[in-house]
Amino acid sequence: NAGVTQTPKFQVLKTGQSMTLQCAQDMNHEYMSWYRQDPGMGLRLIHYSVGAGITDQGEVPNGYNVSRSTTEDFPLRLLSAAPSQTSVYFCASQETGGTEAFFGQGTRLTVV
Amino acid sequence: RKEVEQDPGPFNVPEGATVAFNCTYSNSASQSFFWYRQDCRKEPKLLMSVYSSGNEDGRFTAQLNRASQYISLLIRDSKLSDSATYLCVVTPYSSASKIIFGSGTRLSIRP
């Protein structure tokens, strides 16, 4: 059982480049979310989705877009990468709100 | 004020010791509470849920104090393998689709 799969695991971008971080889950979970984790700051919510076709902003949405066209996939797009977006990104899924969150292995992104 | 606050530590304790962390939350209507464990450079994983009456899982005990708005985690007979960062997680009632993480408490167990 794959659970939550994130790709890529590592990425280096130049300032101004765009890219998409992929996230897929095979547990038929309705809820999916993206977090970034910076040293000493814990996990901060970027965007989340409560089902296909529904997305909403989290705590730090600026510079990121998401879409949820299927239950399984929740890609995160960086529109124009900036050094401040250097971070570790985690995708998570939950069966419903208030239940256990399952995380992908993370994407370590460096913007130079 | 942050929605969920934790002492960042690090807590450095000898093997076999008992260690406890607290986590405070600001939203009195919060509904669900959890402790997650995160190993270095890995994804967070659920350690245990926290129930109103308190609950125990082996050497780990979690408690909820709604009146004072905090949850706690007690680790007895600590092992070297308990070294990790422990994240407090809260689901606010008004936003049941979101979960809020504390910044984590680092625990290091020494031989």
Short mmCIF file of C-alpha atoms in Angstrom, two decimals:
data_model
loop_
_atom_site.label_atom_id
_atom_site.label_comp_id
_atom_site.label_asym_id
_atom_site.label_seq_id
_atom_site.Cartn_x
_atom_site.Cartn_y
_atom_site.Cartn_z
CA ASN A 1 0.00 0.00 0.00
CA ALA A 2 1.75 3.17 -1.22
CA GLY A 3 -0.14 5.68 0.96
CA VAL A 4 0.94 9.24 0.05
CA THR A 5 3.53 9.62 -2.68
CA GLN A 6 5.37 12.87 -3.31
CA THR A 7 7.69 13.66 -6.18
CA PRO A 8 10.36 14.81 -6.57
CA LYS A 9 12.27 14.17 -3.33
CA PHE A 10 14.84 16.87 -4.08
CA GLN A 11 14.77 19.87 -6.39
CA VAL A 12 16.96 22.89 -7.06
CA LEU A 13 15.37 25.82 -8.88
CA LYS A 14 16.64 29.15 -10.07
CA THR A 15 14.83 32.28 -8.98
CA GLY A 16 11.90 32.92 -11.27
CA GLN A 17 11.46 29.34 -12.46
CA SER A 18 8.17 27.56 -12.01
CA MET A 19 7.55 23.97 -11.11
CA THR A 20 4.93 21.56 -9.83
CA LEU A 21 5.29 19.32 -6.81
CA GLN A 22 3.26 16.18 -7.24
CA CYS A 23 1.24 14.45 -4.54
CA ALA A 24 -0.88 11.34 -4.93
CA GLN A 25 -2.71 9.17 -2.41
CA ASP A 26 -4.32 5.79 -2.88
CA MET A 27 -6.43 5.68 0.29
CA ASN A 28 -9.48 7.41 -1.19
CA HIS A 29 -9.10 10.22 1.34
CA GLU A 30 -11.19 13.32 0.83
CA TYR A 31 -8.90 15.74 2.62
CA MET A 32 -5.48 16.67 1.28
CA SER A 33 -3.14 19.47 2.24
CA TRP A 34 0.28 20.96 1.62
CA TYR A 35 2.66 22.17 4.32
CA ARG A 36 6.06 23.74 4.36
CA GLN A 37 8.50 23.19 7.18
CA ASP A 38 11.26 25.63 7.99
CA PRO A 39 13.76 25.32 10.84
CA GLY A 40 12.20 26.29 14.16
CA MET A 41 8.81 27.04 12.60
CA GLY A 42 7.05 23.72 12.53
CA LEU A 43 4.66 22.88 9.71
CA ARG A 44 2.72 25.72 8.15
CA LEU A 45 -0.33 25.09 6.03
CA ILE A 46 -0.10 26.37 2.44
CA HIS A 47 -3.31 25.12 0.79
CA TYR A 48 -5.80 22.39 1.50
CA SER A 49 -8.68 20.59 -0.16
CA VAL A 50 -11.74 18.89 1.29
CA GLY A 51 -12.60 17.08 -1.92
CA ALA A 52 -12.22 17.04 -5.68
CA GLY A 53 -12.89 20.48 -7.11
CA ILE A 54 -12.62 22.25 -3.73
CA THR A 55 -9.51 24.05 -2.50
CA ASP A 56 -8.82 26.74 0.07
CA GLN A 57 -5.92 28.79 1.36
CA GLY A 58 -3.98 28.03 4.47
CA GLU A 59 -1.64 30.16 6.51
CA VAL A 60 1.02 30.88 3.85
CA PRO A 61 -0.58 30.62 0.37
CA ASN A 62 1.24 33.42 -1.45
CA GLY A 63 3.34 32.24 -4.37
CA TYR A 64 1.61 28.86 -4.60
CA ASN A 65 -1.35 27.49 -6.55
CA VAL A 66 -3.21 24.21 -6.20
CA SER A 67 -5.94 22.31 -7.97
CA ARG A 68 -7.84 19.12 -7.14
CA SER A 69 -9.28 17.60 -10.26
CA THR A 70 -9.34 14.05 -8.83
CA THR A 71 -9.58 12.57 -5.35
CA GLU A 72 -6.13 11.02 -5.73
CA ASP A 73 -3.99 13.97 -6.84
CA PHE A 74 -3.22 17.34 -5.30
CA PRO A 75 -0.35 19.09 -7.11
CA LEU A 76 1.29 22.24 -5.73
CA ARG A 77 2.54 24.80 -8.24
CA LEU A 78 5.23 27.36 -7.57
CA LEU A 79 4.52 30.19 -9.97
CA SER A 80 7.84 32.08 -9.85
CA ALA A 81 10.27 30.58 -7.39
CA ALA A 82 11.94 32.83 -4.82
CA PRO A 83 14.72 32.05 -2.33
CA SER A 84 12.16 32.48 0.49
CA GLN A 85 10.46 29.35 -0.83
CA THR A 86 13.48 27.22 0.02
CA SER A 87 11.96 24.71 2.41
CA VAL A 88 10.83 21.15 2.94
CA TYR A 89 7.35 20.54 1.57
CA PHE A 90 5.01 17.85 2.86
CA CYS A 91 1.77 16.66 1.37
CA ALA A 92 -0.77 15.01 3.69
CA SER A 93 -4.10 13.26 3.36
CA GLN A 94 -6.85 12.50 5.85
CA GLU A 95 -9.99 10.44 5.62
CA THR A 96 -12.01 13.35 7.01
CA GLY A 97 -11.33 16.39 9.17
CA GLY A 98 -10.01 15.67 12.63
CA THR A 99 -8.60 12.26 11.76
CA GLU A 100 -5.05 10.98 11.42
CA ALA A 101 -2.99 12.71 8.75
CA PHE A 102 -0.74 10.58 6.56
CA PHE A 103 2.26 12.34 5.10
CA GLY A 104 4.37 11.89 2.02
CA GLN A 105 8.13 11.66 2.42
CA GLY A 106 8.66 15.32 1.63
CA THR A 107 10.27 17.39 -1.09
CA ARG A 108 13.43 19.30 -0.26
CA LEU A 109 13.38 22.41 -2.43
CA THR A 110 16.23 24.88 -2.78
CA VAL A 111 15.78 28.10 -4.73
CA VAL A 112 19.02 29.82 -5.72
CA ARG B 1 -0.47 34.55 19.81
CA LYS B 2 0.14 31.30 17.97
CA GLU B 3 -2.79 28.89 17.79
CA VAL B 4 -0.66 26.05 19.13
CA GLU B 5 2.45 26.62 21.22
CA GLN B 6 5.10 24.22 22.39
CA ASP B 7 8.36 24.53 24.26
CA PRO B 8 10.94 23.95 21.50
CA GLY B 9 13.42 22.31 23.85
CA PRO B 10 15.75 20.62 23.32
CA PHE B 11 15.11 18.30 26.21
CA ASN B 12 18.23 16.25 26.88
CA VAL B 13 17.57 13.41 29.32
CA PRO B 14 19.31 10.14 30.26
CA GLU B 15 17.99 6.81 29.15
CA GLY B 16 15.38 5.49 31.56
CA ALA B 17 14.22 8.93 32.66
CA THR B 18 10.64 10.18 32.57
CA VAL B 19 10.05 13.28 30.49
CA ALA B 20 6.93 15.37 29.90
CA PHE B 21 5.99 18.06 27.39
CA ASN B 22 3.07 20.41 27.33
CA CYS B 23 1.34 22.10 24.45
CA THR B 24 -1.13 24.98 24.77
CA TYR B 25 -3.82 25.90 22.25
CA SER B 26 -5.72 29.14 21.89
CA ASN B 27 -9.07 28.06 20.42
CA SER B 28 -11.30 26.84 23.24
CA ALA B 29 -13.63 25.17 20.72
CA SER B 30 -10.88 22.87 19.41
CA GLN B 31 -12.10 19.34 18.93
CA SER B 32 -9.33 16.87 18.10
CA PHE B 33 -5.86 16.57 19.58
CA PHE B 34 -2.88 14.48 18.61
CA TRP B 35 0.80 13.94 19.21
CA TYR B 36 2.97 13.25 16.16
CA ARG B 37 6.56 12.17 16.11
CA GLN B 38 9.04 13.39 13.51
CA ASP B 39 12.49 11.88 13.07
CA CYS B 40 15.26 13.96 11.55
CA ARG B 41 14.61 14.68 7.86
CA LYS B 42 11.55 12.42 7.81
CA GLU B 43 7.82 12.97 7.58
CA PRO B 44 5.69 13.31 10.73
CA LYS B 45 3.87 10.19 11.88
CA LEU B 46 1.02 9.80 14.33
CA LEU B 47 2.19 8.82 17.80
CA MET B 48 -1.18 8.90 19.53
CA SER B 49 -4.50 10.65 19.67
CA VAL B 50 -5.41 12.50 22.85
CA TYR B 51 -8.78 11.75 24.40
CA SER B 52 -10.68 13.78 26.96
CA SER B 53 -10.26 11.14 29.65
CA GLY B 54 -6.55 10.73 28.94
CA ASN B 55 -5.03 7.69 27.33
CA GLU B 56 -2.00 5.49 27.54
CA ASP B 57 -0.07 3.50 24.98
CA GLY B 58 2.74 1.52 26.55
CA ARG B 59 5.27 3.99 27.94
CA PHE B 60 3.39 6.98 26.54
CA THR B 61 0.56 8.81 28.30
CA ALA B 62 -1.38 11.69 26.80
CA GLN B 63 -3.71 14.00 28.67
CA LEU B 64 -6.05 16.83 27.78
CA ASN B 65 -6.95 19.70 30.06
CA ARG B 66 -9.76 21.66 28.40
CA ALA B 67 -10.11 24.15 31.24
CA SER B 68 -6.51 25.29 30.90
CA GLN B 69 -6.34 24.52 27.16
CA TYR B 70 -3.33 22.31 27.09
CA ILE B 71 -2.37 18.77 26.22
CA SER B 72 0.54 16.85 27.60
CA LEU B 73 2.69 13.90 26.67
CA LEU B 74 4.52 11.81 29.26
CA ILE B 75 7.20 9.33 28.25
CA ARG B 76 8.29 6.84 30.92
CA ASP B 77 11.45 4.74 30.90
CA SER B 78 12.76 6.65 27.89
CA LYS B 79 14.76 4.78 25.25
CA LEU B 80 17.44 6.02 22.89
CA SER B 81 14.96 5.41 20.07
CA ASP B 82 12.60 8.00 21.58
CA SER B 83 14.95 10.76 20.37
CA ALA B 84 12.88 12.78 17.92
CA THR B 85 10.80 15.92 17.61
CA TYR B 86 7.30 15.68 19.06
CA LEU B 87 4.62 17.75 17.39
CA CYS B 88 1.39 18.79 19.03
CA VAL B 89 -1.56 18.89 16.62
CA VAL B 90 -4.98 20.46 17.07
CA THR B 91 -8.07 20.53 14.88
CA PRO B 92 -10.00 23.76 15.43
CA TYR B 93 -13.75 23.18 15.50
CA SER B 94 -14.49 26.12 13.23
CA SER B 95 -12.13 24.76 10.58
CA ALA B 96 -12.49 21.02 10.86
CA SER B 97 -10.80 20.59 7.54
CA LYS B 98 -7.54 22.07 8.80
CA ILE B 99 -5.08 20.82 11.34
CA ILE B 100 -2.72 23.12 13.16
CA PHE B 101 0.77 22.01 14.14
CA GLY B 102 2.87 23.26 16.98
CA SER B 103 6.47 23.99 16.14
CA GLY B 104 7.63 20.83 17.92
CA THR B 105 9.66 19.87 20.97
CA ARG B 106 13.04 18.27 20.38
CA LEU B 107 13.89 15.36 22.63
CA SER B 108 17.33 13.82 22.87
CA ILE B 109 17.94 10.72 24.98
CA ARG B 110 21.52 10.12 26.04
CA PRO B 111 23.00 6.74 27.03
#
